[in-house]
mmCIF file of C-alpha atoms in Angstrom:
data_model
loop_
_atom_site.group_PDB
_atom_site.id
_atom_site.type_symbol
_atom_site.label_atom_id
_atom_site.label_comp_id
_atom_site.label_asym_id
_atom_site.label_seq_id
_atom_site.Cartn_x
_atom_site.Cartn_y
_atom_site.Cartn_z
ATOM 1 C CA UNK C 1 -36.060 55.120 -15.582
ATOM 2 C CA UNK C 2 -36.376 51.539 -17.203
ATOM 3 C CA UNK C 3 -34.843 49.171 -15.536
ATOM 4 C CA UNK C 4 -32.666 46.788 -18.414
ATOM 5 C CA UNK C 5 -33.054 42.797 -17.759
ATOM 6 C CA UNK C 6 -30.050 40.951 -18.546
ATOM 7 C CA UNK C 7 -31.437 38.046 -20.988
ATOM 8 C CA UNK C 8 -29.045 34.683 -21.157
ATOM 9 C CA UNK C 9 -29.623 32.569 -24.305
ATOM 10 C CA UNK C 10 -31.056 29.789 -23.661
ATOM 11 C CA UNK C 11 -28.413 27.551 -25.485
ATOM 12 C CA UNK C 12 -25.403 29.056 -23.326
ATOM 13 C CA UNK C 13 -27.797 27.928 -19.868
ATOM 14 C CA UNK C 14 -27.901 24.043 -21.536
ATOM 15 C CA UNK C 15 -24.424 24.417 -22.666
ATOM 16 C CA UNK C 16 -23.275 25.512 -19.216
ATOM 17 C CA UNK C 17 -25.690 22.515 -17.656
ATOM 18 C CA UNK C 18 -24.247 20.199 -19.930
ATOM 19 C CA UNK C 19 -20.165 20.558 -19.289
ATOM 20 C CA UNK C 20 -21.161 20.952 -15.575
ATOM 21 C CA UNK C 21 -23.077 17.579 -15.717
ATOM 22 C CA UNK C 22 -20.173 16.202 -18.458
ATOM 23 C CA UNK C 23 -17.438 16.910 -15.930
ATOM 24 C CA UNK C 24 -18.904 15.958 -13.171
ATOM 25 C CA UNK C 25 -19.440 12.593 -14.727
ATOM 26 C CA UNK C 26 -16.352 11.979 -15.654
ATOM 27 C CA UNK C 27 -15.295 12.482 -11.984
ATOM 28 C CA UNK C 28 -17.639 10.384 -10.678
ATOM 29 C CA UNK C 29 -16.263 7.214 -13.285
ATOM 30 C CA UNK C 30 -13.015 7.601 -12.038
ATOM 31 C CA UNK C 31 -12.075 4.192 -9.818
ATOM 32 C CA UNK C 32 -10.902 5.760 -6.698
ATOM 33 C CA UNK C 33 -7.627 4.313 -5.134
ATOM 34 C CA UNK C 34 -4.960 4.529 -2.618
ATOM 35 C CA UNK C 35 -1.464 3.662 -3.723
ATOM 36 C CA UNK C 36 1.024 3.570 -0.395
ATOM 37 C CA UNK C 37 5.113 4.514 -0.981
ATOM 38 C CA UNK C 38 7.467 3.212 1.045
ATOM 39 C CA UNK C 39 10.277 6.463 0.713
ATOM 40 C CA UNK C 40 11.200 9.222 -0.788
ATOM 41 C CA UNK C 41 14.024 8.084 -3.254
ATOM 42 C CA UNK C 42 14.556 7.672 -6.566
ATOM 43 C CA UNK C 43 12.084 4.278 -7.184
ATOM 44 C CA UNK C 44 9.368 6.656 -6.497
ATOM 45 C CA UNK C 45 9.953 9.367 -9.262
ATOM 46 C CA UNK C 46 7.830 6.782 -11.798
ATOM 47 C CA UNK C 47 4.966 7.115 -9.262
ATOM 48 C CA UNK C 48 4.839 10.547 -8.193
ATOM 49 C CA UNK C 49 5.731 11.405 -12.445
ATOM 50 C CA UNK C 50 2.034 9.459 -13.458
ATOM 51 C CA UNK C 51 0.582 11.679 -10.697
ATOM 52 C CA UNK C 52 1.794 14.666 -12.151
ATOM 53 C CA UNK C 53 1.144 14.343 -15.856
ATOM 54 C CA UNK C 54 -2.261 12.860 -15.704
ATOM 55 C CA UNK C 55 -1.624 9.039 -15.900
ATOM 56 C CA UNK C 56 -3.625 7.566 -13.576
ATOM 57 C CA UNK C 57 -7.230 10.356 -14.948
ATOM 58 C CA UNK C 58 -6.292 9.149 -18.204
ATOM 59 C CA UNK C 59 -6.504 5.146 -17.280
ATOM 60 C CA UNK C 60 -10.243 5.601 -15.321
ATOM 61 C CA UNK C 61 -8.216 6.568 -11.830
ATOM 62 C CA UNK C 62 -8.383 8.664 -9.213
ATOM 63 C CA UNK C 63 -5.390 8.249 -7.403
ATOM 64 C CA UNK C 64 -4.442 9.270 -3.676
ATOM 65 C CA UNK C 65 -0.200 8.924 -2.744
ATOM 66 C CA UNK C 66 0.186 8.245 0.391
ATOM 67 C CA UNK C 67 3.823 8.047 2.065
ATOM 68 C CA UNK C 68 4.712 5.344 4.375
ATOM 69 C CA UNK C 69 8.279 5.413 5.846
ATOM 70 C CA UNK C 70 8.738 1.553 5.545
ATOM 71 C CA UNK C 71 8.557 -1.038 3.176
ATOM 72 C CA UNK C 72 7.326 -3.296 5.742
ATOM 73 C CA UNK C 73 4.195 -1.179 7.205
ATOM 74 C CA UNK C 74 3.173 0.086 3.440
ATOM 75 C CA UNK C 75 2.439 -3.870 3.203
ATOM 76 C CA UNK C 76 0.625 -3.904 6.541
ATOM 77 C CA UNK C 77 -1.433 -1.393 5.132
ATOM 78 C CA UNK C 78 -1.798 -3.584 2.077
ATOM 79 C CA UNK C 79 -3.191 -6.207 3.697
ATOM 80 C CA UNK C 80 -5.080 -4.318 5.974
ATOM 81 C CA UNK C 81 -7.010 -2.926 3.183
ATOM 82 C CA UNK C 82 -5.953 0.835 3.862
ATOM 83 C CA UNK C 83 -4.267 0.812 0.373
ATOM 84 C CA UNK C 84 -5.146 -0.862 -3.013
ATOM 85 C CA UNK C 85 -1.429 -0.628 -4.215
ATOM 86 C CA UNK C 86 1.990 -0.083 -2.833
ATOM 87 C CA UNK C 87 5.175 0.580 -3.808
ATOM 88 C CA UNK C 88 7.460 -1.647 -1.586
ATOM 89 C CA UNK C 89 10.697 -3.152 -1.300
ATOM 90 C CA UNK C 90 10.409 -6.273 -3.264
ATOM 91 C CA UNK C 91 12.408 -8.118 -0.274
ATOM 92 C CA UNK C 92 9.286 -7.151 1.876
ATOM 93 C CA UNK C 93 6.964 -8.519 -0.503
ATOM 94 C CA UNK C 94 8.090 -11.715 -1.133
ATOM 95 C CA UNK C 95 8.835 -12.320 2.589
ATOM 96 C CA UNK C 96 5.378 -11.491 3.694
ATOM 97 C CA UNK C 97 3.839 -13.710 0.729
ATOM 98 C CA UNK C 98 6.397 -16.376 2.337
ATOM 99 C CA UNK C 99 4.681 -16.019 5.625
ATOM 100 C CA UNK C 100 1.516 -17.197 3.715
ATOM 101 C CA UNK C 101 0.491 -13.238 2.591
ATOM 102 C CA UNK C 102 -2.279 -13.365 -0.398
ATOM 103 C CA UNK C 103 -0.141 -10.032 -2.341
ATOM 104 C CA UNK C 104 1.234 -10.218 -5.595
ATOM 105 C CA UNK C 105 3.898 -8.120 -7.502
ATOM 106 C CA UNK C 106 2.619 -6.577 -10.644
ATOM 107 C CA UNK C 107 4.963 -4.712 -11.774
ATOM 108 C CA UNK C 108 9.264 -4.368 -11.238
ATOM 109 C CA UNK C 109 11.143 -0.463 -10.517
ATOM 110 C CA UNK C 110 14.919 -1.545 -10.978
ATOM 111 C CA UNK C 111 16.653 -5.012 -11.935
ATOM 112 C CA UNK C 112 20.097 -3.614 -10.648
ATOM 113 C CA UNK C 113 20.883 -2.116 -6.789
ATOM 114 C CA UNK C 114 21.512 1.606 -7.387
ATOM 115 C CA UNK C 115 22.808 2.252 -3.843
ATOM 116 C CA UNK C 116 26.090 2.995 -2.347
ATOM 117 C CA UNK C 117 28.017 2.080 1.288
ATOM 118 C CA UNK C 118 28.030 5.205 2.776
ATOM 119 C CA UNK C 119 30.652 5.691 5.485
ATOM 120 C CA UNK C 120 32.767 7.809 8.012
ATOM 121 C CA UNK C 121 35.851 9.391 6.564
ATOM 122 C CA UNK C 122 38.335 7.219 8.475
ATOM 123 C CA UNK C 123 36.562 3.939 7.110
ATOM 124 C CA UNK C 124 38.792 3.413 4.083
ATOM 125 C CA UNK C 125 38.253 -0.107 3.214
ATOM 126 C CA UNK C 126 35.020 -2.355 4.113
ATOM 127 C CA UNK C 127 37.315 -4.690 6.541
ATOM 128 C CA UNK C 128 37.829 -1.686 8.513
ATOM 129 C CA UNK C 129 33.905 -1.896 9.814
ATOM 130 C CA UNK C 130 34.365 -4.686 11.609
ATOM 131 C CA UNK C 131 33.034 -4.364 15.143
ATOM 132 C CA UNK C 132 30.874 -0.883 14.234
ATOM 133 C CA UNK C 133 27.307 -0.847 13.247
ATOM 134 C CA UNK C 134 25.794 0.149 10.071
ATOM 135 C CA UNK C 135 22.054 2.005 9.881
ATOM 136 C CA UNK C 136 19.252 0.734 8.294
ATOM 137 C CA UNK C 137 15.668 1.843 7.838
ATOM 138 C CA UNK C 138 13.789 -1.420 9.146
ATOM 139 C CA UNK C 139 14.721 -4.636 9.628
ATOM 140 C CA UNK C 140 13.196 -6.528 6.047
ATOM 141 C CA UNK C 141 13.299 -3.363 4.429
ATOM 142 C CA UNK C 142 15.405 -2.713 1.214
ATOM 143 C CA UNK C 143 18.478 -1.320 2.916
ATOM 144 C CA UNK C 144 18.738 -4.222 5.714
ATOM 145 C CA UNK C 145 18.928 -6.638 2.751
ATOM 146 C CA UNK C 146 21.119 -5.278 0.191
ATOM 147 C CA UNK C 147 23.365 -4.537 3.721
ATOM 148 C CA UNK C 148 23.595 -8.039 4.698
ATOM 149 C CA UNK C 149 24.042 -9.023 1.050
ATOM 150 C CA UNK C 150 27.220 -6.841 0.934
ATOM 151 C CA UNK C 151 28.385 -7.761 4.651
ATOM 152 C CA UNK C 152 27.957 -11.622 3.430
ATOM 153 C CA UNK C 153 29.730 -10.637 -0.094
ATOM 154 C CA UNK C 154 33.151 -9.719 2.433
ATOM 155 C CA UNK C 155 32.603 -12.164 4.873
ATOM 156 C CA UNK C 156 31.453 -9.492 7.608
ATOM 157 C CA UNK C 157 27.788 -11.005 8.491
ATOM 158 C CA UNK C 158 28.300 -11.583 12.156
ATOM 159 C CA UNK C 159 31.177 -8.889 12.593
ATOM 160 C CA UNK C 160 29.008 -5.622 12.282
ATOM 161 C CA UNK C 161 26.148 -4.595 13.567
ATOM 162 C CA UNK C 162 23.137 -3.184 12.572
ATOM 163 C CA UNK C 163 20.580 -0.310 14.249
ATOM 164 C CA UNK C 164 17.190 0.822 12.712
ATOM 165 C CA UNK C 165 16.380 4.474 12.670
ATOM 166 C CA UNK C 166 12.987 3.920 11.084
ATOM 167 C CA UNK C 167 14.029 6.737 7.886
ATOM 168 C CA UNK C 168 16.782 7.744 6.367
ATOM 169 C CA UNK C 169 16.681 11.015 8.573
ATOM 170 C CA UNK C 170 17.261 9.097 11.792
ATOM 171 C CA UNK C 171 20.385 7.371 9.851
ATOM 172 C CA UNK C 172 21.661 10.545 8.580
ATOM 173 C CA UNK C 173 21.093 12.195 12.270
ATOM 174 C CA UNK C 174 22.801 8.785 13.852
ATOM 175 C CA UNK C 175 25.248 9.533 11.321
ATOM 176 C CA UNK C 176 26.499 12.935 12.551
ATOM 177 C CA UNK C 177 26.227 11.877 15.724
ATOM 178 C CA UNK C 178 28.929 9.213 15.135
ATOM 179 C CA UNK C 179 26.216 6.500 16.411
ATOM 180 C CA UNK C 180 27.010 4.633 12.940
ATOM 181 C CA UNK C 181 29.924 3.723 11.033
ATOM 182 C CA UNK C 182 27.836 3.960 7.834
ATOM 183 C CA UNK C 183 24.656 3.121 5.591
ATOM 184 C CA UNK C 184 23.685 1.708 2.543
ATOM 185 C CA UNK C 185 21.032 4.009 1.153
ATOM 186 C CA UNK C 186 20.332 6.313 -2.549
ATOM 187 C CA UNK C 187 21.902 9.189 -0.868
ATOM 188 C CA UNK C 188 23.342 10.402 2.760
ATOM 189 C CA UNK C 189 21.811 13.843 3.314
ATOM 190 C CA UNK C 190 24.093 14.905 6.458
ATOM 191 C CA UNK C 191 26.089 18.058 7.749
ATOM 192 C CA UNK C 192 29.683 16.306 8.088
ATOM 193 C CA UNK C 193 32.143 15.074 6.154
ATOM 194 C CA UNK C 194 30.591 11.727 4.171
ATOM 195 C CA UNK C 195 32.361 9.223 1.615
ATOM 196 C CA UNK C 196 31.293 6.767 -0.694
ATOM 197 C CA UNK C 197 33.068 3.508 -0.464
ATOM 198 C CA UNK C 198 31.213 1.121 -2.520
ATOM 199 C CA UNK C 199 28.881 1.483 -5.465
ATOM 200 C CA UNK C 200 26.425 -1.728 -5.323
ATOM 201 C CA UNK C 201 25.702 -1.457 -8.713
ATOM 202 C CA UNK C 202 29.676 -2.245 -9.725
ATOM 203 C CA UNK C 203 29.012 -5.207 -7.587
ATOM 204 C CA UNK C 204 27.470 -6.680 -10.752
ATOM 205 C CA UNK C 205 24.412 -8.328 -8.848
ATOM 206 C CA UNK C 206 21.190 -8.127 -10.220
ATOM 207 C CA UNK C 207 18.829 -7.001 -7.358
ATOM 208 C CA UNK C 208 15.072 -6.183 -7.635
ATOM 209 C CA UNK C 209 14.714 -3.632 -5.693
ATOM 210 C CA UNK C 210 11.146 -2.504 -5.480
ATOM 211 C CA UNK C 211 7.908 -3.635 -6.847
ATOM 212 C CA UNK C 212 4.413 -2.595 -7.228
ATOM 213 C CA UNK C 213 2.203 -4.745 -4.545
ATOM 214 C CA UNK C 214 -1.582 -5.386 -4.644
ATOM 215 C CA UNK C 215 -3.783 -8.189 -2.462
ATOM 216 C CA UNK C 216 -4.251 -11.527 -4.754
ATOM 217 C CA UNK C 217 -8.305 -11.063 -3.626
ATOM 218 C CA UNK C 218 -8.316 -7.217 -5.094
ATOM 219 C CA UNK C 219 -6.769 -8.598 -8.443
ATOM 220 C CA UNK C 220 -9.190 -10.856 -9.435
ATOM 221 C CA UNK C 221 -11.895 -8.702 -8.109
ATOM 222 C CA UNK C 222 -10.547 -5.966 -10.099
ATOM 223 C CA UNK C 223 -8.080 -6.989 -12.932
ATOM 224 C CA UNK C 224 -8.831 -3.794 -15.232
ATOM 225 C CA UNK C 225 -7.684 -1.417 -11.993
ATOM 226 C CA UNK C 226 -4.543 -2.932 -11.357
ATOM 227 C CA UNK C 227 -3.934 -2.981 -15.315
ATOM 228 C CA UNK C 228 -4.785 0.547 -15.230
ATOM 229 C CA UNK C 229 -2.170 1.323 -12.419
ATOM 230 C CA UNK C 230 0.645 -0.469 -14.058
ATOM 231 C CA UNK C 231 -0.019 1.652 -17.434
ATOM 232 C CA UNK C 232 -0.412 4.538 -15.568
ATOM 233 C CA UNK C 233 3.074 3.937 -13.590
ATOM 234 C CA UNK C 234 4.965 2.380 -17.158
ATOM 235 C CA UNK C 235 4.014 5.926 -18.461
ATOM 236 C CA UNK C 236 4.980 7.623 -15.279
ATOM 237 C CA UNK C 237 8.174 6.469 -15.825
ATOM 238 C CA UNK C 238 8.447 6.732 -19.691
ATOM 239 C CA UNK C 239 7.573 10.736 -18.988
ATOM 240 C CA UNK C 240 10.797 10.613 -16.527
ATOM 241 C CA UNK C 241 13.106 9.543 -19.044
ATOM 242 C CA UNK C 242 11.904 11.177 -21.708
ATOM 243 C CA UNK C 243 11.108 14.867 -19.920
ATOM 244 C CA UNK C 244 14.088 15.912 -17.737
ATOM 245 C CA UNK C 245 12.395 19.042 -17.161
ATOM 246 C CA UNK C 246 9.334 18.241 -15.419
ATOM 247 C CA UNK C 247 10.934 14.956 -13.528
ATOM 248 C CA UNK C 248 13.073 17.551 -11.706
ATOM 249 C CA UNK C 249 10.199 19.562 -10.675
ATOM 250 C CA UNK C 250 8.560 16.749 -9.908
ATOM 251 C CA UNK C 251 11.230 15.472 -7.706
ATOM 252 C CA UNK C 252 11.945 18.789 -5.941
ATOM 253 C CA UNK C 253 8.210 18.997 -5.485
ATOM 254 C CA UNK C 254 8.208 15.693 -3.425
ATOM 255 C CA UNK C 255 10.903 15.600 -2.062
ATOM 256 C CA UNK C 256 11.169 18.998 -0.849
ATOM 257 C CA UNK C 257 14.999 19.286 -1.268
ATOM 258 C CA UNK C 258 16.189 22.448 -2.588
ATOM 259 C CA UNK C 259 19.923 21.631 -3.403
ATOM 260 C CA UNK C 260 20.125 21.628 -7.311
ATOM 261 C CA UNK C 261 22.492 19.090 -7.422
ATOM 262 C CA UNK C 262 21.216 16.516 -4.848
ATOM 263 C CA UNK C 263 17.864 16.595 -6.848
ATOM 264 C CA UNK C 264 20.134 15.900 -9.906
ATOM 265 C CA UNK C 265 21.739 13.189 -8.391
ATOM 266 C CA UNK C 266 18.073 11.605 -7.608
ATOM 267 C CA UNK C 267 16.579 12.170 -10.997
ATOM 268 C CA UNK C 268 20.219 10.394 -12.253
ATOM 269 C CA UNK C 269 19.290 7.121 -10.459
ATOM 270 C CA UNK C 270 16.073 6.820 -11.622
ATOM 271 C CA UNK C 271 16.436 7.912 -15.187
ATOM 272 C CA UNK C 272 19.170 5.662 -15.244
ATOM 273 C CA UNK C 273 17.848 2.505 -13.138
ATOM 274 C CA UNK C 274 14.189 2.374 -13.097
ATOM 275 C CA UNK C 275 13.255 -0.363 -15.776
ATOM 276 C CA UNK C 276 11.353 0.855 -18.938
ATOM 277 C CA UNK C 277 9.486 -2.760 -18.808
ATOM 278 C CA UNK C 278 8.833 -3.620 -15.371
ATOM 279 C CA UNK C 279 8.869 -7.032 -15.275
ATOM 280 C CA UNK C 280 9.519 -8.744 -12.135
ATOM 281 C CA UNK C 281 12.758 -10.953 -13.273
ATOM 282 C CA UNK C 282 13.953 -14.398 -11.931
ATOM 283 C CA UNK C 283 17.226 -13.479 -11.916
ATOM 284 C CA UNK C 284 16.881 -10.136 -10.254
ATOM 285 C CA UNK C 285 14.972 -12.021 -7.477
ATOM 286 C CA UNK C 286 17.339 -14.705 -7.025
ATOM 287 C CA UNK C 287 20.014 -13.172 -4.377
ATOM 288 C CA UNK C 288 16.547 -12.403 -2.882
ATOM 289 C CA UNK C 289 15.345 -15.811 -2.760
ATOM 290 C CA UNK C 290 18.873 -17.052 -1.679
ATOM 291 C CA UNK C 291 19.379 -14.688 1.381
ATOM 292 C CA UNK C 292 15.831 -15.617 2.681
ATOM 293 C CA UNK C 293 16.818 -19.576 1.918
ATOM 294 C CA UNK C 294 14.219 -19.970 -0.506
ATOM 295 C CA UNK C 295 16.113 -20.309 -3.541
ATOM 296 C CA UNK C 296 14.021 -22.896 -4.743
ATOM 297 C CA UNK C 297 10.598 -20.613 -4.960
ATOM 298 C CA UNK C 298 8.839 -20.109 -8.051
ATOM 299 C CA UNK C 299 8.251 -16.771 -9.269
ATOM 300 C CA UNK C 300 4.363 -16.919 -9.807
ATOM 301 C CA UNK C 301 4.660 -17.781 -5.622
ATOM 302 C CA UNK C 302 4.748 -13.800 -5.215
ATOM 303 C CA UNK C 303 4.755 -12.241 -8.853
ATOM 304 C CA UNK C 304 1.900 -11.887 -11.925
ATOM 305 C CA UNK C 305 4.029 -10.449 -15.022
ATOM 306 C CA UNK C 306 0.608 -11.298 -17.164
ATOM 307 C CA UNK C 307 -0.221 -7.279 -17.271
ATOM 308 C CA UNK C 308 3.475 -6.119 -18.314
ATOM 309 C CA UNK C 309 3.817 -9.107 -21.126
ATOM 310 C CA UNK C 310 0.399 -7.851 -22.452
ATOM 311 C CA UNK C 311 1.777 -4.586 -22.626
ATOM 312 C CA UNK C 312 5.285 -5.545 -24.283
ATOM 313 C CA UNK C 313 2.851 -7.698 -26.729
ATOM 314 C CA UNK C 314 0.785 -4.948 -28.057
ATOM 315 C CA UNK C 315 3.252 -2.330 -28.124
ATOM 316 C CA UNK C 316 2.360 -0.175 -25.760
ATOM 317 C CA UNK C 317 5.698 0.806 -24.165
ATOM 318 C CA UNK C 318 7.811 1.187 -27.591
ATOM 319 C CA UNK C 319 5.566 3.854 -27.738
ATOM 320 C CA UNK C 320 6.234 5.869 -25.399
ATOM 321 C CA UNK C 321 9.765 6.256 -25.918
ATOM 322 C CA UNK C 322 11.311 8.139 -29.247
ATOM 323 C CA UNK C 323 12.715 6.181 -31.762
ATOM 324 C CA UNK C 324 16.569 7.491 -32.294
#
């Protein structure tokens, strides 16, 4: 009986060598990085989208999301050196480069506050919290500020209290429990009756809420990364607008919620409020500056918009978007 020898070509072997060798260095080019989030709301969706569709491969990066359950820490972690980028409130930012912090905002999510006062049914005007507490995340985190901002905006700064709960679970569980009055957050994910009394966004201030953070040292060591992050994110976010689709997988996917409309609801705020050009604005940053008594700050203090103007210049965000 002959025994039959199976013969491969010899051009399939190099062929086979060659994509193994191609694709492995491709891998190998990509500029590893880990890019810290500070929750799981709707300035995030531009992130998590550029994970999902490819962004960061297709700017040279290989990029790790890592969440952090505080504005505040994900720039501890910044400094640290644990992360190369975060996502943080912009509040946090510019009130740890205050303290003398070497991090810079590249980059701007939303020019407008897209949160609401969430309260107790019996709370029917925003006098009536006086003497109750309100929950918050962190002290110096994005809801603490927009919170005293609002208390300040109806003369209720020293008349209601404040409690952090770390995340917006421990508010919503506080909540429930009748601990709080109320809570200015995205969205109030509890199991009793809930109301919205205020809109922020009606309030007609401009508020910056969140901002793309990186170490001063780390951006002039490596200017071409952090460009390559902020294209990556601007067409994170241009995908989200454009692909309704997709963004609410994505967002069910990280967020883990399975109620159709509350993942609605979260793709609605950032469709509608994340900023096609994320440019950190003075005016957005103001009521920042002014809480904080620093009013008279100048923006390149804590900000770099060098990489977003370079992108407005050559086009490169028109581009993404379809002409109507």
């Amino acid at each position: 009986m002959k025994h039959l020898k199976m013969q491969t070509p010899v051009g399939i072997v190099f062929l086979s060598a060659l994509l193994f060798l191609t694709s492995h260095a491709v891998a190998a080019e990509l500029r590893r990085i880990t890019f810290g989030y500070s929750s799981i709301g709707p300035m995030m969706h531009g992130l998590w989208m550029a994970k999902e569709i490819g962004a960061f491969e297709k700017h040279g990066l290989e990029a790790q999301l890592v969440f952090i359950a505080s504005g505040p820490v994900v720039i501890q972690a910044l400094l640290g050196g644990d992360l190369q980028a975060g996502l943080a409130a912009t509040s946090a930012v510019i009130g740890a480069a205050a303290k003398g912090a070497a991090i810079v905002a590249v980059a701007n999510m939303a020019s407008r506050p897209y949160h609401r006062l969430w309260v107790q049914p019996e709370i029917n005007r925003v006098e009536d919290l006086r003497g109750k507490a309100l929950g918050i995340t962190r002290f110096g985190s994005l809801p603490h500020n927009l919170t005293i901002i609002l208390l300040r905006k109806y003369g209720l700064a020293t008349a209601v209290n404040m409690r952090q709960f770390g995340d917006t679970v421990g508010i919503a569980a506080a909540f429930e429990q009748h601990v709080i009055a109320g809570a200015v957050t995205s969205e109030l994910r509890v199991r009793v009756p809930v109301k919205v009394l205020i809109n922020l966004v009606d309030l007609g201030i401009p508020y910056s809420t969140n901002v793309i953070a990186v170490q001063r040292d780390y951006y002039r060591r490596s200017p071409k990364v952090v460009e390559a992050m902020v294209r990556a994110y601007t067409d994170g976010v241009a995908a989200l607008k454009n692909d309704k689709a997709k963004g609410l997988k994505v967002v069910a996917q990280y967020t883990r919620y399975t109620d159709p409309k509350f993942i609605e609801s979260q793709y609605s705020d950032s469709s509608n409020y994340l900023d096609r050009i994320p440019r950190v604005e003075k005016a957005a940053v103001a009521p920042i500056l002014e809480f904080m008594e620093q009013k008279d700050v100048p923006l390149e203090t804590f900000a770099d918009n060098s990489i977003v103007d370079r992108l407005v210049a050559e086009g490169y965000i028109e581009k993404l978007y379809p002409k109507n």
